[in-house]
Each structure stands twice: as structure tokens, then as C-alpha cells.
Amino acid sequence: MSIDNQIMVDRIKNDPQFHDLVRKRTAFAWILSLLMIAIYFGFVLTVAFNKEILGKSLMGGVTTVGIPVGLGVILSALVLTGIYVARANAAFDEITKNIIDKVNK
């Protein structure tokens, strides 16, 4: 790494706005991760300890309640990923651009 690049990296690391960005991004990622873990383990624990609920027939057919609930678990992962990407594009990228612009001056 060149000296100029190292100086820029040091400036970014010492910027209070960068520390705020890291804190906000980490907190948001943990919230979404814990939400996904709760959804996933809620499903797994239901399968393990109360499978009768998920094994009930849906509208009297061969499809059980567990199938749409399982699809909901998968879709929730996609939705939470979309929420993170939307927030990153809207807020985190703007803060990152501001930090880089400030450091380059």
C-alpha cells in the first residue's frame, strides 16, 4: 500500500463519522440477524416439540400447515436481506460518500 493510501486509510479510521457509521451498520445487521435466528429457530423448535401444529392438513387436502410456514421462513430471509440492502443503499452509502469526500479534501 502506498503512503498516500495509508494516510487516507488512517484519516478514515480516525473520522468520528466513520465510527458512527460502523456502529449503526453493525447494530442494524445484528438486529436483522437476531430476527432471522428467532424466525428460523422458532420454526425448528416447533418442528421438534409441537409437530402436530405443522402437520395439520391445510383446508383438508394433502398440503400441511408446515409447507407455507416453511416457505415463510425462506421468504423472511429474502425480505430481511432486501431491507438491509435498501437501508445500505439509502443511508449507509451516503454516509460513506460523505466520509470519502471529506477525507479527499
mmCIF file with all atom_site columns, C-alpha atoms in Angstrom:
data_model
loop_
_atom_site.group_PDB
_atom_site.id
_atom_site.type_symbol
_atom_site.label_atom_id
_atom_site.label_alt_id
_atom_site.label_comp_id
_atom_site.label_asym_id
_atom_site.label_entity_id
_atom_site.label_seq_id
_atom_site.pdbx_PDB_ins_code
_atom_site.Cartn_x
_atom_site.Cartn_y
_atom_site.Cartn_z
_atom_site.occupancy
_atom_site.B_iso_or_equiv
_atom_site.pdbx_formal_charge
_atom_site.auth_seq_id
_atom_site.auth_comp_id
_atom_site.auth_asym_id
_atom_site.auth_atom_id
_atom_site.pdbx_PDB_model_num
ATOM 1   C CA . MET A 1 1   ? 0.000   0.000   0.000  1.00 0.00 ? 1   MET A CA 1
ATOM 2   C CA . SER A 1 2   ? 1.376   3.376   -0.928 1.00 0.00 ? 2   SER A CA 1
ATOM 3   C CA . ILE A 1 3   ? 1.956   6.099   1.630  1.00 0.00 ? 3   ILE A CA 1
ATOM 4   C CA . ASP A 1 4   ? -0.881  8.215   0.206  1.00 0.00 ? 4   ASP A CA 1
ATOM 5   C CA . ASN A 1 5   ? -3.314  5.314   0.515  1.00 0.00 ? 5   ASN A CA 1
ATOM 6   C CA . GLN A 1 6   ? -2.180  4.606   4.085  1.00 0.00 ? 6   GLN A CA 1
ATOM 7   C CA . ILE A 1 7   ? -2.693  8.260   5.006  1.00 0.00 ? 7   ILE A CA 1
ATOM 8   C CA . MET A 1 8   ? -6.231  8.134   3.573  1.00 0.00 ? 8   MET A CA 1
ATOM 9   C CA . VAL A 1 9   ? -6.991  4.917   5.453  1.00 0.00 ? 9   VAL A CA 1
ATOM 10  C CA . ASP A 1 10  ? -5.740  6.448   8.695  1.00 0.00 ? 10  ASP A CA 1
ATOM 11  C CA . ARG A 1 11  ? -7.861  9.570   8.156  1.00 0.00 ? 11  ARG A CA 1
ATOM 12  C CA . ILE A 1 12  ? -10.948 7.436   7.529  1.00 0.00 ? 12  ILE A CA 1
ATOM 13  C CA . LYS A 1 13  ? -10.313 5.267   10.588 1.00 0.00 ? 13  LYS A CA 1
ATOM 14  C CA . ASN A 1 14  ? -9.948  8.361   12.769 1.00 0.00 ? 14  ASN A CA 1
ATOM 15  C CA . ASP A 1 15  ? -13.068 10.078  11.432 1.00 0.00 ? 15  ASP A CA 1
ATOM 16  C CA . PRO A 1 16  ? -15.883 10.194  14.038 1.00 0.00 ? 16  PRO A CA 1
ATOM 17  C CA . GLN A 1 17  ? -18.467 9.861   11.264 1.00 0.00 ? 17  GLN A CA 1
ATOM 18  C CA . PHE A 1 18  ? -16.807 6.579   10.223 1.00 0.00 ? 18  PHE A CA 1
ATOM 19  C CA . HIS A 1 19  ? -17.091 5.240   13.781 1.00 0.00 ? 19  HIS A CA 1
ATOM 20  C CA . ASP A 1 20  ? -20.748 6.260   13.833 1.00 0.00 ? 20  ASP A CA 1
ATOM 21  C CA . LEU A 1 21  ? -21.312 4.505   10.500 1.00 0.00 ? 21  LEU A CA 1
ATOM 22  C CA . VAL A 1 22  ? -19.678 1.300   11.743 1.00 0.00 ? 22  VAL A CA 1
ATOM 23  C CA . ARG A 1 23  ? -21.755 1.399   14.941 1.00 0.00 ? 23  ARG A CA 1
ATOM 24  C CA . LYS A 1 24  ? -25.049 1.973   13.086 1.00 0.00 ? 24  LYS A CA 1
ATOM 25  C CA . ARG A 1 25  ? -24.333 -0.648  10.423 1.00 0.00 ? 25  ARG A CA 1
ATOM 26  C CA . THR A 1 26  ? -23.268 -3.238  12.991 1.00 0.00 ? 26  THR A CA 1
ATOM 27  C CA . ALA A 1 27  ? -26.309 -2.625  15.188 1.00 0.00 ? 27  ALA A CA 1
ATOM 28  C CA . PHE A 1 28  ? -28.675 -2.863  12.223 1.00 0.00 ? 28  PHE A CA 1
ATOM 29  C CA . ALA A 1 29  ? -27.038 -6.071  10.991 1.00 0.00 ? 29  ALA A CA 1
ATOM 30  C CA . TRP A 1 30  ? -27.299 -7.628  14.456 1.00 0.00 ? 30  TRP A CA 1
ATOM 31  C CA . ILE A 1 31  ? -30.972 -6.717  14.743 1.00 0.00 ? 31  ILE A CA 1
ATOM 32  C CA . LEU A 1 32  ? -31.773 -8.324  11.404 1.00 0.00 ? 32  LEU A CA 1
ATOM 33  C CA . SER A 1 33  ? -29.593 -11.353 12.192 1.00 0.00 ? 33  SER A CA 1
ATOM 34  C CA . LEU A 1 34  ? -31.264 -11.912 15.555 1.00 0.00 ? 34  LEU A CA 1
ATOM 35  C CA . LEU A 1 35  ? -34.676 -11.573 13.932 1.00 0.00 ? 35  LEU A CA 1
ATOM 36  C CA . MET A 1 36  ? -33.757 -14.207 11.340 1.00 0.00 ? 36  MET A CA 1
ATOM 37  C CA . ILE A 1 37  ? -32.356 -16.506 14.021 1.00 0.00 ? 37  ILE A CA 1
ATOM 38  C CA . ALA A 1 38  ? -35.585 -16.157 16.008 1.00 0.00 ? 38  ALA A CA 1
ATOM 39  C CA . ILE A 1 39  ? -37.681 -16.977 12.937 1.00 0.00 ? 39  ILE A CA 1
ATOM 40  C CA . TYR A 1 40  ? -35.535 -19.962 11.975 1.00 0.00 ? 40  TYR A CA 1
ATOM 41  C CA . PHE A 1 41  ? -35.206 -21.451 15.446 1.00 0.00 ? 41  PHE A CA 1
ATOM 42  C CA . GLY A 1 42  ? -38.888 -20.794 16.121 1.00 0.00 ? 42  GLY A CA 1
ATOM 43  C CA . PHE A 1 43  ? -39.666 -22.972 13.119 1.00 0.00 ? 43  PHE A CA 1
ATOM 44  C CA . VAL A 1 44  ? -37.151 -25.658 14.085 1.00 0.00 ? 44  VAL A CA 1
ATOM 45  C CA . LEU A 1 45  ? -38.349 -25.747 17.698 1.00 0.00 ? 45  LEU A CA 1
ATOM 46  C CA . THR A 1 46  ? -41.942 -26.006 16.527 1.00 0.00 ? 46  THR A CA 1
ATOM 47  C CA . VAL A 1 47  ? -40.970 -28.965 14.342 1.00 0.00 ? 47  VAL A CA 1
ATOM 48  C CA . ALA A 1 48  ? -39.105 -30.551 17.251 1.00 0.00 ? 48  ALA A CA 1
ATOM 49  C CA . PHE A 1 49  ? -41.600 -30.045 20.055 1.00 0.00 ? 49  PHE A CA 1
ATOM 50  C CA . ASN A 1 50  ? -45.009 -29.372 18.511 1.00 0.00 ? 50  ASN A CA 1
ATOM 51  C CA . LYS A 1 51  ? -45.004 -31.014 15.104 1.00 0.00 ? 51  LYS A CA 1
ATOM 52  C CA . GLU A 1 52  ? -48.747 -31.652 15.301 1.00 0.00 ? 52  GLU A CA 1
ATOM 53  C CA . ILE A 1 53  ? -49.398 -27.987 14.541 1.00 0.00 ? 53  ILE A CA 1
ATOM 54  C CA . LEU A 1 54  ? -47.312 -28.040 11.354 1.00 0.00 ? 54  LEU A CA 1
ATOM 55  C CA . GLY A 1 55  ? -48.628 -31.481 10.378 1.00 0.00 ? 55  GLY A CA 1
ATOM 56  C CA . LYS A 1 56  ? -52.281 -30.417 10.257 1.00 0.00 ? 56  LYS A CA 1
ATOM 57  C CA . SER A 1 57  ? -53.903 -30.503 6.869  1.00 0.00 ? 57  SER A CA 1
ATOM 58  C CA . LEU A 1 58  ? -54.407 -27.197 5.154  1.00 0.00 ? 58  LEU A CA 1
ATOM 59  C CA . MET A 1 59  ? -58.047 -26.964 4.012  1.00 0.00 ? 59  MET A CA 1
ATOM 60  C CA . GLY A 1 60  ? -58.485 -30.748 4.177  1.00 0.00 ? 60  GLY A CA 1
ATOM 61  C CA . GLY A 1 61  ? -56.001 -31.522 1.395  1.00 0.00 ? 61  GLY A CA 1
ATOM 62  C CA . VAL A 1 62  ? -52.596 -33.165 1.361  1.00 0.00 ? 62  VAL A CA 1
ATOM 63  C CA . THR A 1 63  ? -50.729 -29.905 1.922  1.00 0.00 ? 63  THR A CA 1
ATOM 64  C CA . THR A 1 64  ? -49.880 -29.307 5.568  1.00 0.00 ? 64  THR A CA 1
ATOM 65  C CA . VAL A 1 65  ? -49.588 -26.075 7.526  1.00 0.00 ? 65  VAL A CA 1
ATOM 66  C CA . GLY A 1 66  ? -45.811 -26.642 7.679  1.00 0.00 ? 66  GLY A CA 1
ATOM 67  C CA . ILE A 1 67  ? -45.307 -26.051 3.964  1.00 0.00 ? 67  ILE A CA 1
ATOM 68  C CA . PRO A 1 68  ? -46.464 -22.417 3.848  1.00 0.00 ? 68  PRO A CA 1
ATOM 69  C CA . VAL A 1 69  ? -44.801 -21.766 7.212  1.00 0.00 ? 69  VAL A CA 1
ATOM 70  C CA . GLY A 1 70  ? -41.510 -23.184 5.847  1.00 0.00 ? 70  GLY A CA 1
ATOM 71  C CA . LEU A 1 71  ? -41.855 -21.051 2.736  1.00 0.00 ? 71  LEU A CA 1
ATOM 72  C CA . GLY A 1 72  ? -42.463 -18.098 5.033  1.00 0.00 ? 72  GLY A CA 1
ATOM 73  C CA . VAL A 1 73  ? -39.143 -18.784 6.768  1.00 0.00 ? 73  VAL A CA 1
ATOM 74  C CA . ILE A 1 74  ? -37.362 -18.751 3.405  1.00 0.00 ? 74  ILE A CA 1
ATOM 75  C CA . LEU A 1 75  ? -39.179 -15.622 2.245  1.00 0.00 ? 75  LEU A CA 1
ATOM 76  C CA . SER A 1 76  ? -38.412 -13.861 5.523  1.00 0.00 ? 76  SER A CA 1
ATOM 77  C CA . ALA A 1 77  ? -34.692 -14.337 4.814  1.00 0.00 ? 77  ALA A CA 1
ATOM 78  C CA . LEU A 1 78  ? -35.149 -12.730 1.410  1.00 0.00 ? 78  LEU A CA 1
ATOM 79  C CA . VAL A 1 79  ? -37.200 -9.861  2.841  1.00 0.00 ? 79  VAL A CA 1
ATOM 80  C CA . LEU A 1 80  ? -34.679 -9.170  5.621  1.00 0.00 ? 80  LEU A CA 1
ATOM 81  C CA . THR A 1 81  ? -31.871 -9.189  3.064  1.00 0.00 ? 81  THR A CA 1
ATOM 82  C CA . GLY A 1 82  ? -33.853 -6.718  0.947  1.00 0.00 ? 82  GLY A CA 1
ATOM 83  C CA . ILE A 1 83  ? -34.392 -4.487  3.977  1.00 0.00 ? 83  ILE A CA 1
ATOM 84  C CA . TYR A 1 84  ? -30.649 -4.457  4.685  1.00 0.00 ? 84  TYR A CA 1
ATOM 85  C CA . VAL A 1 85  ? -29.782 -3.682  1.057  1.00 0.00 ? 85  VAL A CA 1
ATOM 86  C CA . ALA A 1 86  ? -32.351 -0.879  0.889  1.00 0.00 ? 86  ALA A CA 1
ATOM 87  C CA . ARG A 1 87  ? -31.035 0.681   4.104  1.00 0.00 ? 87  ARG A CA 1
ATOM 88  C CA . ALA A 1 88  ? -27.430 0.289   2.950  1.00 0.00 ? 88  ALA A CA 1
ATOM 89  C CA . ASN A 1 89  ? -28.183 1.945   -0.381 1.00 0.00 ? 89  ASN A CA 1
ATOM 90  C CA . ALA A 1 90  ? -30.231 4.749   1.161  1.00 0.00 ? 90  ALA A CA 1
ATOM 91  C CA . ALA A 1 91  ? -28.320 5.644   4.311  1.00 0.00 ? 91  ALA A CA 1
ATOM 92  C CA . PHE A 1 92  ? -25.008 3.840   4.662  1.00 0.00 ? 92  PHE A CA 1
ATOM 93  C CA . ASP A 1 93  ? -23.753 4.574   1.144  1.00 0.00 ? 93  ASP A CA 1
ATOM 94  C CA . GLU A 1 94  ? -24.496 8.285   1.556  1.00 0.00 ? 94  GLU A CA 1
ATOM 95  C CA . ILE A 1 95  ? -22.557 8.443   4.824  1.00 0.00 ? 95  ILE A CA 1
ATOM 96  C CA . THR A 1 96  ? -19.671 6.533   3.220  1.00 0.00 ? 96  THR A CA 1
ATOM 97  C CA . LYS A 1 97  ? -19.615 9.002   0.314  1.00 0.00 ? 97  LYS A CA 1
ATOM 98  C CA . ASN A 1 98  ? -19.562 11.927  2.758  1.00 0.00 ? 98  ASN A CA 1
ATOM 99  C CA . ILE A 1 99  ? -16.640 10.418  4.660  1.00 0.00 ? 99  ILE A CA 1
ATOM 100 C CA . ILE A 1 100 ? -14.626 9.813   1.476  1.00 0.00 ? 100 ILE A CA 1
ATOM 101 C CA . ASP A 1 101 ? -15.359 13.317  0.181  1.00 0.00 ? 101 ASP A CA 1
ATOM 102 C CA . LYS A 1 102 ? -14.273 14.834  3.486  1.00 0.00 ? 102 LYS A CA 1
ATOM 103 C CA . VAL A 1 103 ? -11.045 12.785  3.566  1.00 0.00 ? 103 VAL A CA 1
ATOM 104 C CA . ASN A 1 104 ? -10.148 13.677  -0.043 1.00 0.00 ? 104 ASN A CA 1
ATOM 105 C CA . LYS A 1 105 ? -10.303 17.431  0.650  1.00 0.00 ? 105 LYS A CA 1
#
